Each structure stands twice: as structure tokens, then as C-alpha cells.
Amino acid sequence: MSRFIVNRRKFLTVAGVAASTIPLSGCDAFDGFLSSQSPVRDFMAKANSLTYRVQRMLIDADALAPEFSASEVRQGQRPNGSTDPTGEDYLALKEKTFADYRLTVTGLVEKPLSFSLDELRNMPARTQITRHDCVEGWSCIAKWTGVQLAKILDEAKVKPEARFVVFHCYDTMNLGLSGAVPYYESIDLIDARHPQTILAYGCNDEALRIANGAPLRVRIERQLGYKMAKYIKGIELASTLAPFGSGKGGFWEDLGYEWYGGI
Ligand SMILES: Nc1nc2c(c(=O)[nH]1)N[C@H]1C(S)=C(S)[C@@H](COP(=O)(O)O)O[C@H]1N2
Ligand SMILES: [Mo]
């Protein structure tokens, strides 16, 4: 029973996104919106790349997102989206408190790598107190600790043809009739190499909680919350986003959100 409610709530959330983005009518609107032939999608895709280009022109590649002081952390990071993945692979890792976890780095790299949590924790760490902005209309300031993604990319030696970092996650999202699809996200190499882009294993001076993406989630501080993949299984370097999901670069992007969720 509770499982049904959760799934249904997720489905309603997803349907709500479509409904709040454009006026829709009838029950076939949801599927229509998802189809790649939809003129609405085309329009949004163009607006999307325009936002990206404008932001890239206006924002210095290394401009930092604001950082806050410890006294501005008023509560724990508010959990949102998936908060307790139920896949067998994830449950097996969780049972051993992630001792067997390995972050894989694959795709367009000279040296495919994998890292245990201890290996990540032994790399130089960065801690930052930043504000998380969710499109649902809430924000939360938290202290994040992790390893800069740039350091991982340097070790793996990114090939020149790579343009994107794709984050593969352990959790799946229920799309009602379309079934469950894995959460995934992607960013360009400018954001990937940004100094505040970290793979976080700590939050507010504790090990990252399951509700917030344990064992590892990304922080991309100049973009919206949905970009910050939790429950990261692996990262993949790619030259195009076409092969992943429905090809728009992320779970929510495949439903019409902007790929560049700049704030
Ligand atoms: N794997 C995964 N990552 C995710 C999500 C998710 O459902 N699954 N939700 C996103 C959204 S919409 C937000 S606002 C943040 C929530 O992170 P938090 O639970 O730590 O606040 O995670 C993002 N990353
Ligand atoms: Mo969000």
C-alpha cells in the first residue's frame, strides 16, 4: 500500500512538472510532451541552449557561487526527490555501510579508474557552505565536504573529444506508465572543472546521510538542485548526450527542464 502511494506521488510530481511548464489538456498530453517530435519540446530545446549561451557569456568560467558562514546553517539539508533507493545493488552496499562502494570513472578517459570511499576521503578535501536552490521553491544552506571533480578528471586524463561529464545514479524514478528509469545528470567540462564542483561524502560535519545521497553526490553550486546528482554510481565522460536516457542530459531534462539550470 505505502509503495503504491510513493510511486503515485512520484508520478504526480512528474506529471506536475509537465503541467506547470506549459498548458496541457487531456491525458495524452503527458506522453505527447515526452515525444521528441513535439513542437513544444523543440521550442524549449532552443530556449534552453539560448539560456546556456547567455549564461556562459555573462558568467566568468571560474566565478564562485556565494559561500556562507557556519552560523547561517540553520537546519539539516532538506531531503528531496529520492531519499532511500531500493535497488538491490544499492541495498547490498548500504548493508555494509558502503565499504564495498566504488566510484567508477569511464568513457572518454585515457585511464578508466575506480575509487573506494576511503580513497576519495584521502584525497585533498574541499569544504564549502553554500545554498541549495530547488525549483520547487525552497532553499537550504549546508556545509559540504568532498573531493574536487577536477582532481578525479585529472587522474583519469580526459580525452580531448570529451565534452560532458555524465553522472549515473543508483536510484530510479517512477514514470507511471513508462515504468522506472534511472536518475542521471550531466554537466559540461567548464562546470566539471569549476573549483566548487565537488563529489561530496560529507554534509554538516557528518558522513553524508542516505536521504541526501550517500555515499556520494555532486555539488554544482552555480546550478539548481536537480543538477546535483545523489547516489552516484559512476561518472562517464562523453562527447554527446544522445546515448543517455532520452538524450536531453538528465532525468528532469528528459521531461522538459533546462539542461543548464543556472542560478
Ligand atoms: N539521484 C538523484 N539525485 C537527485 C535527485 C533525485 O531524486 N535522485 N533529486 C534532485 C533534486 S530535485 C534536488 S532539490 C536535490 C535534493 O538534494 P537533497 O535531498 O540533499 O536536498 O537532489 C537532486 N539530485
Ligand atoms: Mo529540486
PDB file of C-alpha atoms and ligand atoms in Angstrom:
ATOM      1  CA  MET A   1       0.000   0.000   0.000  1.00  0.00           C
ATOM      2  CA  SER A   2       2.647   2.542   1.021  1.00  0.00           C
ATOM      3  CA  ARG A   3       4.666   1.592  -2.016  1.00  0.00           C
ATOM      4  CA  PHE A   4       1.726   2.442  -4.224  1.00  0.00           C
ATOM      5  CA  ILE A   5       1.387   5.833  -2.577  1.00  0.00           C
ATOM      6  CA  VAL A   6       5.049   6.652  -3.037  1.00  0.00           C
ATOM      7  CA  ASN A   7       5.002   5.632  -6.676  1.00  0.00           C
ATOM      8  CA  ARG A   8       1.859   7.551  -7.274  1.00  0.00           C
ATOM      9  CA  ARG A   9       3.299  10.628  -5.610  1.00  0.00           C
ATOM     10  CA  LYS A  10       6.333  10.432  -7.823  1.00  0.00           C
ATOM     11  CA  PHE A  11       4.155  10.058 -10.862  1.00  0.00           C
ATOM     12  CA  LEU A  12       2.134  13.088  -9.827  1.00  0.00           C
ATOM     13  CA  THR A  13       5.304  15.100  -9.308  1.00  0.00           C
ATOM     14  CA  VAL A  14       6.452  14.287 -12.789  1.00  0.00           C
ATOM     15  CA  ALA A  15       3.041  14.991 -14.278  1.00  0.00           C
ATOM     16  CA  GLY A  16       3.018  18.244 -12.313  1.00  0.00           C
ATOM     17  CA  VAL A  17       6.240  19.331 -13.957  1.00  0.00           C
ATOM     18  CA  ALA A  18       4.751  18.900 -17.403  1.00  0.00           C
ATOM     19  CA  ALA A  19       1.553  20.626 -16.345  1.00  0.00           C
ATOM     20  CA  SER A  20       3.261  23.591 -14.760  1.00  0.00           C
ATOM     21  CA  THR A  21       5.596  24.171 -17.675  1.00  0.00           C
ATOM     22  CA  ILE A  22       3.007  24.526 -20.431  1.00  0.00           C
ATOM     23  CA  PRO A  23      -0.751  24.406 -20.628  1.00  0.00           C
ATOM     24  CA  LEU A  24      -1.776  20.864 -21.419  1.00  0.00           C
ATOM     25  CA  SER A  25      -5.088  19.190 -21.963  1.00  0.00           C
ATOM     26  CA  GLY A  26      -6.301  15.610 -21.785  1.00  0.00           C
ATOM     27  CA  CYS A  27      -4.492  12.530 -20.573  1.00  0.00           C
ATOM     28  CA  ASP A  28      -2.440  12.020 -23.703  1.00  0.00           C
ATOM     29  CA  ALA A  29      -0.703  15.346 -23.113  1.00  0.00           C
ATOM     30  CA  PHE A  30       1.911  13.787 -20.884  1.00  0.00           C
ATOM     31  CA  ASP A  31       3.082  11.331 -23.484  1.00  0.00           C
ATOM     32  CA  GLY A  32       2.833  13.965 -26.178  1.00  0.00           C
ATOM     33  CA  PHE A  33       5.099  16.230 -24.234  1.00  0.00           C
ATOM     34  CA  LEU A  34       7.666  13.481 -23.882  1.00  0.00           C
ATOM     35  CA  SER A  35       7.804  12.638 -27.547  1.00  0.00           C
ATOM     36  CA  SER A  36      10.811  14.063 -29.302  1.00  0.00           C
ATOM     37  CA  GLN A  37       8.661  15.290 -32.207  1.00  0.00           C
ATOM     38  CA  SER A  38       6.698  17.673 -30.005  1.00  0.00           C
ATOM     39  CA  PRO A  39       6.970  21.293 -31.236  1.00  0.00           C
ATOM     40  CA  VAL A  40       6.859  22.405 -27.601  1.00  0.00           C
ATOM     41  CA  ARG A  41       9.948  20.386 -26.913  1.00  0.00           C
ATOM     42  CA  ASP A  42      11.719  21.885 -29.903  1.00  0.00           C
ATOM     43  CA  PHE A  43      10.898  25.350 -28.696  1.00  0.00           C
ATOM     44  CA  MET A  44      12.094  24.546 -25.195  1.00  0.00           C
ATOM     45  CA  ALA A  45      15.275  22.994 -26.516  1.00  0.00           C
ATOM     46  CA  LYS A  46      16.067  26.207 -28.396  1.00  0.00           C
ATOM     47  CA  ALA A  47      15.282  28.404 -25.391  1.00  0.00           C
ATOM     48  CA  ASN A  48      17.414  26.056 -23.391  1.00  0.00           C
ATOM     49  CA  SER A  49      20.562  26.416 -25.468  1.00  0.00           C
ATOM     50  CA  LEU A  50      19.963  30.180 -25.581  1.00  0.00           C
ATOM     51  CA  THR A  51      19.929  30.360 -21.768  1.00  0.00           C
ATOM     52  CA  TYR A  52      23.104  28.309 -21.704  1.00  0.00           C
ATOM     53  CA  ARG A  53      24.896  30.538 -24.184  1.00  0.00           C
ATOM     54  CA  VAL A  54      23.787  33.754 -22.487  1.00  0.00           C
ATOM     55  CA  GLN A  55      24.845  32.473 -19.077  1.00  0.00           C
ATOM     56  CA  ARG A  56      28.169  31.312 -20.432  1.00  0.00           C
ATOM     57  CA  MET A  57      28.751  34.793 -21.940  1.00  0.00           C
ATOM     58  CA  LEU A  58      27.788  36.592 -18.730  1.00  0.00           C
ATOM     59  CA  ILE A  59      29.405  34.363 -16.135  1.00  0.00           C
ATOM     60  CA  ASP A  60      33.129  34.085 -15.824  1.00  0.00           C
ATOM     61  CA  ALA A  61      34.047  30.384 -16.075  1.00  0.00           C
ATOM     62  CA  ASP A  62      35.584  30.479 -12.600  1.00  0.00           C
ATOM     63  CA  ALA A  63      33.142  32.847 -10.857  1.00  0.00           C
ATOM     64  CA  LEU A  64      32.337  31.381  -7.472  1.00  0.00           C
ATOM     65  CA  ALA A  65      28.865  30.851  -6.036  1.00  0.00           C
ATOM     66  CA  PRO A  66      28.407  32.698  -2.731  1.00  0.00           C
ATOM     67  CA  GLU A  67      29.674  30.918   0.364  1.00  0.00           C
ATOM     68  CA  PHE A  68      28.172  31.418   3.815  1.00  0.00           C
ATOM     69  CA  SER A  69      29.322  31.301   7.419  1.00  0.00           C
ATOM     70  CA  ALA A  70      28.708  28.384   9.797  1.00  0.00           C
ATOM     71  CA  SER A  71      26.082  30.400  11.720  1.00  0.00           C
ATOM     72  CA  GLU A  72      23.963  30.525   8.568  1.00  0.00           C
ATOM     73  CA  VAL A  73      23.462  26.746   8.570  1.00  0.00           C
ATOM     74  CA  ARG A  74      20.141  26.611  10.401  1.00  0.00           C
ATOM     75  CA  GLN A  75      18.954  23.053   9.811  1.00  0.00           C
ATOM     76  CA  GLY A  76      19.975  19.800   8.194  1.00  0.00           C
ATOM     77  CA  GLN A  77      19.926  19.641   4.400  1.00  0.00           C
ATOM     78  CA  ARG A  78      16.274  19.132   3.490  1.00  0.00           C
ATOM     79  CA  PRO A  79      15.935  15.802   1.687  1.00  0.00           C
ATOM     80  CA  ASN A  80      14.151  15.892  -1.663  1.00  0.00           C
ATOM     81  CA  GLY A  81      13.498  13.615  -4.633  1.00  0.00           C
ATOM     82  CA  SER A  82      14.739  10.082  -3.973  1.00  0.00           C
ATOM     83  CA  THR A  83      15.586   9.719  -0.308  1.00  0.00           C
ATOM     84  CA  ASP A  84      16.047   5.968   0.126  1.00  0.00           C
ATOM     85  CA  PRO A  85      16.908   3.976  -3.010  1.00  0.00           C
ATOM     86  CA  THR A  86      15.535   0.449  -3.123  1.00  0.00           C
ATOM     87  CA  GLY A  87      17.597  -1.181  -5.889  1.00  0.00           C
ATOM     88  CA  GLU A  88      19.295  -4.444  -4.947  1.00  0.00           C
ATOM     89  CA  ASP A  89      22.765  -3.163  -5.817  1.00  0.00           C
ATOM     90  CA  TYR A  90      22.260  -0.142  -3.562  1.00  0.00           C
ATOM     91  CA  LEU A  91      20.798  -2.172  -0.695  1.00  0.00           C
ATOM     92  CA  ALA A  92      23.810  -4.520  -0.786  1.00  0.00           C
ATOM     93  CA  LEU A  93      26.203  -1.562  -0.483  1.00  0.00           C
ATOM     94  CA  LYS A  94      24.127   0.060   2.245  1.00  0.00           C
ATOM     95  CA  GLU A  95      24.114  -3.132   4.301  1.00  0.00           C
ATOM     96  CA  LYS A  96      27.914  -2.928   4.595  1.00  0.00           C
ATOM     97  CA  THR A  97      27.828   0.849   5.220  1.00  0.00           C
ATOM     98  CA  PHE A  98      29.263   1.379   1.739  1.00  0.00           C
ATOM     99  CA  ALA A  99      32.559  -0.432   2.487  1.00  0.00           C
ATOM    100  CA  ASP A 100      32.343  -2.098  -0.955  1.00  0.00           C
ATOM    101  CA  TYR A 101      31.389   1.072  -2.810  1.00  0.00           C
ATOM    102  CA  ARG A 102      33.488   2.089  -5.786  1.00  0.00           C
ATOM    103  CA  LEU A 103      33.037   5.196  -7.878  1.00  0.00           C
ATOM    104  CA  THR A 104      33.786   4.267 -11.478  1.00  0.00           C
ATOM    105  CA  VAL A 105      35.210   6.730 -13.996  1.00  0.00           C
ATOM    106  CA  THR A 106      34.629   5.551 -17.545  1.00  0.00           C
ATOM    107  CA  GLY A 107      34.071   6.722 -21.115  1.00  0.00           C
ATOM    108  CA  LEU A 108      36.400   9.156 -22.873  1.00  0.00           C
ATOM    109  CA  VAL A 109      39.332   8.933 -20.482  1.00  0.00           C
ATOM    110  CA  GLU A 110      42.811   7.561 -21.018  1.00  0.00           C
ATOM    111  CA  LYS A 111      42.757   5.708 -17.689  1.00  0.00           C
ATOM    112  CA  PRO A 112      39.391   4.286 -16.598  1.00  0.00           C
ATOM    113  CA  LEU A 113      39.515   4.309 -12.800  1.00  0.00           C
ATOM    114  CA  SER A 114      37.566   3.402  -9.727  1.00  0.00           C
ATOM    115  CA  PHE A 115      37.804   4.806  -6.199  1.00  0.00           C
ATOM    116  CA  SER A 116      36.712   3.450  -2.837  1.00  0.00           C
ATOM    117  CA  LEU A 117      35.251   5.901  -0.320  1.00  0.00           C
ATOM    118  CA  ASP A 118      38.463   5.781   1.700  1.00  0.00           C
ATOM    119  CA  GLU A 119      40.477   6.617  -1.377  1.00  0.00           C
ATOM    120  CA  LEU A 120      38.219   9.612  -2.030  1.00  0.00           C
ATOM    121  CA  ARG A 121      38.439  10.712   1.616  1.00  0.00           C
ATOM    122  CA  ASN A 122      42.238  10.523   1.455  1.00  0.00           C
ATOM    123  CA  MET A 123      42.413  12.903  -1.478  1.00  0.00           C
ATOM    124  CA  PRO A 124      42.682  16.663  -0.773  1.00  0.00           C
ATOM    125  CA  ALA A 125      39.271  17.763   0.529  1.00  0.00           C
ATOM    126  CA  ARG A 126      37.295  20.933  -0.049  1.00  0.00           C
ATOM    127  CA  THR A 127      34.614  22.195   2.344  1.00  0.00           C
ATOM    128  CA  GLN A 128      32.109  24.873   1.347  1.00  0.00           C
ATOM    129  CA  ILE A 129      28.957  26.319   2.892  1.00  0.00           C
ATOM    130  CA  THR A 130      26.546  27.022   0.086  1.00  0.00           C
ATOM    131  CA  ARG A 131      22.866  27.489  -0.649  1.00  0.00           C
ATOM    132  CA  HIS A 132      20.929  24.783  -2.451  1.00  0.00           C
ATOM    133  CA  ASP A 133      18.044  26.135  -4.538  1.00  0.00           C
ATOM    134  CA  CYS A 134      15.343  23.691  -5.609  1.00  0.00           C
ATOM    135  CA  VAL A 135      12.953  24.546  -8.455  1.00  0.00           C
ATOM    136  CA  GLU A 136      10.129  23.552  -6.133  1.00  0.00           C
ATOM    137  CA  GLY A 137      10.708  26.865  -4.367  1.00  0.00           C
ATOM    138  CA  TRP A 138      12.855  26.194  -1.316  1.00  0.00           C
ATOM    139  CA  SER A 139      16.477  26.831  -0.424  1.00  0.00           C
ATOM    140  CA  CYS A 140      18.744  25.382   2.222  1.00  0.00           C
ATOM    141  CA  ILE A 141      22.241  26.365   3.379  1.00  0.00           C
ATOM    142  CA  ALA A 142      24.541  23.461   4.209  1.00  0.00           C
ATOM    143  CA  LYS A 143      28.215  22.675   4.648  1.00  0.00           C
ATOM    144  CA  TRP A 144      29.534  20.214   2.097  1.00  0.00           C
ATOM    145  CA  THR A 145      32.803  18.285   2.128  1.00  0.00           C
ATOM    146  CA  GLY A 146      34.252  16.309  -0.726  1.00  0.00           C
ATOM    147  CA  VAL A 147      36.870  15.999  -3.411  1.00  0.00           C
ATOM    148  CA  GLN A 148      37.007  18.362  -6.363  1.00  0.00           C
ATOM    149  CA  LEU A 149      35.760  16.642  -9.502  1.00  0.00           C
ATOM    150  CA  ALA A 150      38.664  18.281 -11.364  1.00  0.00           C
ATOM    151  CA  LYS A 151      41.095  16.150  -9.339  1.00  0.00           C
ATOM    152  CA  ILE A 152      39.337  12.952 -10.393  1.00  0.00           C
ATOM    153  CA  LEU A 153      39.273  14.073 -14.021  1.00  0.00           C
ATOM    154  CA  ASP A 154      42.988  14.868 -13.914  1.00  0.00           C
ATOM    155  CA  GLU A 155      43.787  11.384 -12.619  1.00  0.00           C
ATOM    156  CA  ALA A 156      41.694   9.728 -15.290  1.00  0.00           C
ATOM    157  CA  LYS A 157      43.090  12.009 -18.038  1.00  0.00           C
ATOM    158  CA  VAL A 158      40.128  13.242 -20.031  1.00  0.00           C
ATOM    159  CA  LYS A 159      40.429  12.717 -23.780  1.00  0.00           C
ATOM    160  CA  PRO A 160      40.221  15.861 -25.960  1.00  0.00           C
ATOM    161  CA  GLU A 161      36.948  14.790 -27.607  1.00  0.00           C
ATOM    162  CA  ALA A 162      35.090  14.633 -24.256  1.00  0.00           C
ATOM    163  CA  ARG A 163      32.610  17.487 -23.675  1.00  0.00           C
ATOM    164  CA  PHE A 164      30.382  16.272 -20.845  1.00  0.00           C
ATOM    165  CA  VAL A 165      30.513  14.509 -17.518  1.00  0.00           C
ATOM    166  CA  VAL A 166      27.519  12.198 -17.084  1.00  0.00           C
ATOM    167  CA  PHE A 167      26.529  11.095 -13.572  1.00  0.00           C
ATOM    168  CA  HIS A 168      24.895   7.659 -13.298  1.00  0.00           C
ATOM    169  CA  CYS A 169      22.867   7.105 -10.118  1.00  0.00           C
ATOM    170  CA  TYR A 170      21.636   4.120  -8.130  1.00  0.00           C
ATOM    171  CA  ASP A 171      18.044   5.317  -7.755  1.00  0.00           C
ATOM    172  CA  THR A 172      15.241   5.072 -10.267  1.00  0.00           C
ATOM    173  CA  MET A 173      12.259   7.376 -10.754  1.00  0.00           C
ATOM    174  CA  ASN A 174       8.811   6.039 -11.430  1.00  0.00           C
ATOM    175  CA  LEU A 175       7.258   7.476 -14.569  1.00  0.00           C
ATOM    176  CA  GLY A 176       3.854   5.886 -14.147  1.00  0.00           C
ATOM    177  CA  LEU A 177       3.006   4.031 -17.322  1.00  0.00           C
ATOM    178  CA  SER A 178       6.504   4.412 -18.737  1.00  0.00           C
ATOM    179  CA  GLY A 179       7.985   2.461 -15.798  1.00  0.00           C
ATOM    180  CA  ALA A 180      11.058   3.176 -13.678  1.00  0.00           C
ATOM    181  CA  VAL A 181      14.061   4.938 -15.191  1.00  0.00           C
ATOM    182  CA  PRO A 182      17.429   5.609 -13.558  1.00  0.00           C
ATOM    183  CA  TYR A 183      18.166   9.155 -12.377  1.00  0.00           C
ATOM    184  CA  TYR A 184      21.077  10.632 -14.279  1.00  0.00           C
ATOM    185  CA  GLU A 185      22.536  14.069 -14.891  1.00  0.00           C
ATOM    186  CA  SER A 186      25.247  15.778 -16.910  1.00  0.00           C
ATOM    187  CA  ILE A 187      27.339  18.939 -16.947  1.00  0.00           C
ATOM    188  CA  ASP A 188      29.905  20.429 -19.311  1.00  0.00           C
ATOM    189  CA  LEU A 189      33.620  20.390 -18.580  1.00  0.00           C
ATOM    190  CA  ILE A 190      33.595  24.044 -17.518  1.00  0.00           C
ATOM    191  CA  ASP A 191      31.281  23.256 -14.606  1.00  0.00           C
ATOM    192  CA  ALA A 192      33.017  19.922 -14.025  1.00  0.00           C
ATOM    193  CA  ARG A 193      36.349  21.682 -13.517  1.00  0.00           C
ATOM    194  CA  HIS A 194      34.887  24.584 -11.521  1.00  0.00           C
ATOM    195  CA  PRO A 195      36.630  24.803  -8.118  1.00  0.00           C
ATOM    196  CA  GLN A 196      33.357  24.429  -6.169  1.00  0.00           C
ATOM    197  CA  THR A 197      32.250  21.334  -8.067  1.00  0.00           C
ATOM    198  CA  ILE A 198      32.900  18.549  -5.571  1.00  0.00           C
ATOM    199  CA  LEU A 199      31.927  14.939  -5.126  1.00  0.00           C
ATOM    200  CA  ALA A 200      30.624  15.233  -1.576  1.00  0.00           C
ATOM    201  CA  TYR A 201      30.796  12.454   1.018  1.00  0.00           C
ATOM    202  CA  GLY A 202      30.169  14.783   3.977  1.00  0.00           C
ATOM    203  CA  CYS A 203      27.412  17.205   4.948  1.00  0.00           C
ATOM    204  CA  ASN A 204      27.298  19.472   8.003  1.00  0.00           C
ATOM    205  CA  ASP A 205      30.317  17.725   9.558  1.00  0.00           C
ATOM    206  CA  GLU A 206      28.805  14.229   9.315  1.00  0.00           C
ATOM    207  CA  ALA A 207      29.042  11.446   6.781  1.00  0.00           C
ATOM    208  CA  LEU A 208      26.550  12.218   4.007  1.00  0.00           C
ATOM    209  CA  ARG A 209      23.169  10.807   5.001  1.00  0.00           C
ATOM    210  CA  ILE A 210      21.268   8.368   2.853  1.00  0.00           C
ATOM    211  CA  ALA A 211      18.442  10.859   2.407  1.00  0.00           C
ATOM    212  CA  ASN A 212      20.940  13.336   0.929  1.00  0.00           C
ATOM    213  CA  GLY A 213      22.625  10.914  -1.486  1.00  0.00           C
ATOM    214  CA  ALA A 214      25.043   8.647   0.404  1.00  0.00           C
ATOM    215  CA  PRO A 215      27.659   7.577  -0.224  1.00  0.00           C
ATOM    216  CA  LEU A 216      28.475  10.228  -2.844  1.00  0.00           C
ATOM    217  CA  ARG A 217      26.670  13.139  -4.507  1.00  0.00           C
ATOM    218  CA  VAL A 218      27.829  16.034  -6.591  1.00  0.00           C
ATOM    219  CA  ARG A 219      27.632  19.742  -5.724  1.00  0.00           C
ATOM    220  CA  ILE A 220      27.429  22.100  -8.706  1.00  0.00           C
ATOM    221  CA  GLU A 221      26.993  25.370  -6.921  1.00  0.00           C
ATOM    222  CA  ARG A 222      26.019  27.644  -9.792  1.00  0.00           C
ATOM    223  CA  GLN A 223      23.100  25.499 -10.875  1.00  0.00           C
ATOM    224  CA  LEU A 224      19.761  24.365  -9.489  1.00  0.00           C
ATOM    225  CA  GLY A 225      19.234  21.416  -7.156  1.00  0.00           C
ATOM    226  CA  TYR A 226      18.113  18.895  -9.748  1.00  0.00           C
ATOM    227  CA  LYS A 227      21.564  19.016 -11.396  1.00  0.00           C
ATOM    228  CA  MET A 228      23.217  17.748  -8.218  1.00  0.00           C
ATOM    229  CA  ALA A 229      23.017  14.008  -8.684  1.00  0.00           C
ATOM    230  CA  LYS A 230      22.821  11.957  -5.482  1.00  0.00           C
ATOM    231  CA  TYR A 231      23.666   8.228  -5.065  1.00  0.00           C
ATOM    232  CA  ILE A 232      26.388   8.422  -7.714  1.00  0.00           C
ATOM    233  CA  LYS A 233      27.358   5.056  -9.117  1.00  0.00           C
ATOM    234  CA  GLY A 234      29.778   6.252 -11.723  1.00  0.00           C
ATOM    235  CA  ILE A 235      30.807   9.144 -13.892  1.00  0.00           C
ATOM    236  CA  GLU A 236      31.233   8.833 -17.605  1.00  0.00           C
ATOM    237  CA  LEU A 237      32.998  11.210 -19.975  1.00  0.00           C
ATOM    238  CA  ALA A 238      31.112  11.652 -23.235  1.00  0.00           C
ATOM    239  CA  SER A 239      31.199  13.699 -26.430  1.00  0.00           C
ATOM    240  CA  THR A 240      27.393  13.828 -26.801  1.00  0.00           C
ATOM    241  CA  LEU A 241      24.394  13.376 -24.515  1.00  0.00           C
ATOM    242  CA  ALA A 242      22.337  11.490 -27.108  1.00  0.00           C
ATOM    243  CA  PRO A 243      23.034   7.950 -25.800  1.00  0.00           C
ATOM    244  CA  PHE A 244      21.772   8.620 -22.255  1.00  0.00           C
ATOM    245  CA  GLY A 245      18.127   8.448 -21.181  1.00  0.00           C
ATOM    246  CA  SER A 246      16.009  10.276 -23.778  1.00  0.00           C
ATOM    247  CA  GLY A 247      19.043  12.271 -24.846  1.00  0.00           C
ATOM    248  CA  LYS A 248      18.461  15.601 -23.103  1.00  0.00           C
ATOM    249  CA  GLY A 249      21.179  15.196 -20.495  1.00  0.00           C
ATOM    250  CA  GLY A 250      19.243  14.337 -17.355  1.00  0.00           C
ATOM    251  CA  PHE A 251      16.172  12.767 -15.827  1.00  0.00           C
ATOM    252  CA  TRP A 252      14.333  16.076 -15.437  1.00  0.00           C
ATOM    253  CA  GLU A 253      15.708  17.454 -18.699  1.00  0.00           C
ATOM    254  CA  ASP A 254      14.137  14.489 -20.495  1.00  0.00           C
ATOM    255  CA  LEU A 255      10.830  15.801 -19.094  1.00  0.00           C
ATOM    256  CA  GLY A 256      11.419  19.364 -20.277  1.00  0.00           C
ATOM    257  CA  TYR A 257      13.588  21.058 -17.660  1.00  0.00           C
ATOM    258  CA  GLU A 258      16.504  23.143 -18.858  1.00  0.00           C
ATOM    259  CA  TRP A 259      19.802  21.338 -19.187  1.00  0.00           C
ATOM    260  CA  TYR A 260      21.634  24.411 -17.963  1.00  0.00           C
ATOM    261  CA  GLY A 261      19.886  25.130 -14.655  1.00  0.00           C
ATOM    262  CA  GLY A 262      21.894  28.282 -13.914  1.00  0.00           C
ATOM    263  CA  ILE A 263      21.049  30.434 -10.875  1.00  0.00           C
TER     264      ILE A 263
HETATM  265  N1  LIG B   1      19.948  10.560  -7.758  1.00  0.00           N
HETATM  266  C1  LIG B   1      19.151  11.616  -7.508  1.00  0.00           C
HETATM  267  N2  LIG B   1      19.701  12.827  -7.431  1.00  0.00           N
HETATM  268  C2  LIG B   1      18.932  13.909  -7.173  1.00  0.00           C
HETATM  269  C3  LIG B   1      17.519  13.805  -7.028  1.00  0.00           C
HETATM  270  C4  LIG B   1      16.963  12.504  -7.111  1.00  0.00           C
HETATM  271  O1  LIG B   1      15.737  12.306  -6.957  1.00  0.00           O
HETATM  272  N3  LIG B   1      17.803  11.434  -7.354  1.00  0.00           N
HETATM  273  N4  LIG B   1      16.750  14.924  -6.802  1.00  0.00           N
HETATM  274  C5  LIG B   1      17.366  16.226  -7.151  1.00  0.00           C
HETATM  275  C6  LIG B   1      16.644  17.381  -6.614  1.00  0.00           C
HETATM  276  S1  LIG B   1      15.268  17.923  -7.440  1.00  0.00           S
HETATM  277  C7  LIG B   1      17.116  18.079  -5.550  1.00  0.00           C
HETATM  278  S2  LIG B   1      16.388  19.513  -4.994  1.00  0.00           S
HETATM  279  C8  LIG B   1      18.282  17.577  -4.792  1.00  0.00           C
HETATM  280  C9  LIG B   1      17.886  17.303  -3.362  1.00  0.00           C
HETATM  281  O2  LIG B   1      19.052  17.026  -2.608  1.00  0.00           O
HETATM  282  P1  LIG B   1      18.863  16.820  -1.067  1.00  0.00           P
HETATM  283  O3  LIG B   1      17.938  15.649  -0.870  1.00  0.00           O
HETATM  284  O4  LIG B   1      20.211  16.604  -0.491  1.00  0.00           O
HETATM  285  O5  LIG B   1      18.253  18.117  -0.556  1.00  0.00           O
HETATM  286  O6  LIG B   1      18.848  16.396  -5.314  1.00  0.00           O
HETATM  287  C10 LIG B   1      18.815  16.283  -6.710  1.00  0.00           C
HETATM  288  N5  LIG B   1      19.531  15.111  -7.079  1.00  0.00           N
HETATM  289 MO    MO B   2      14.972  20.039  -6.669  1.00  0.00          MO
END
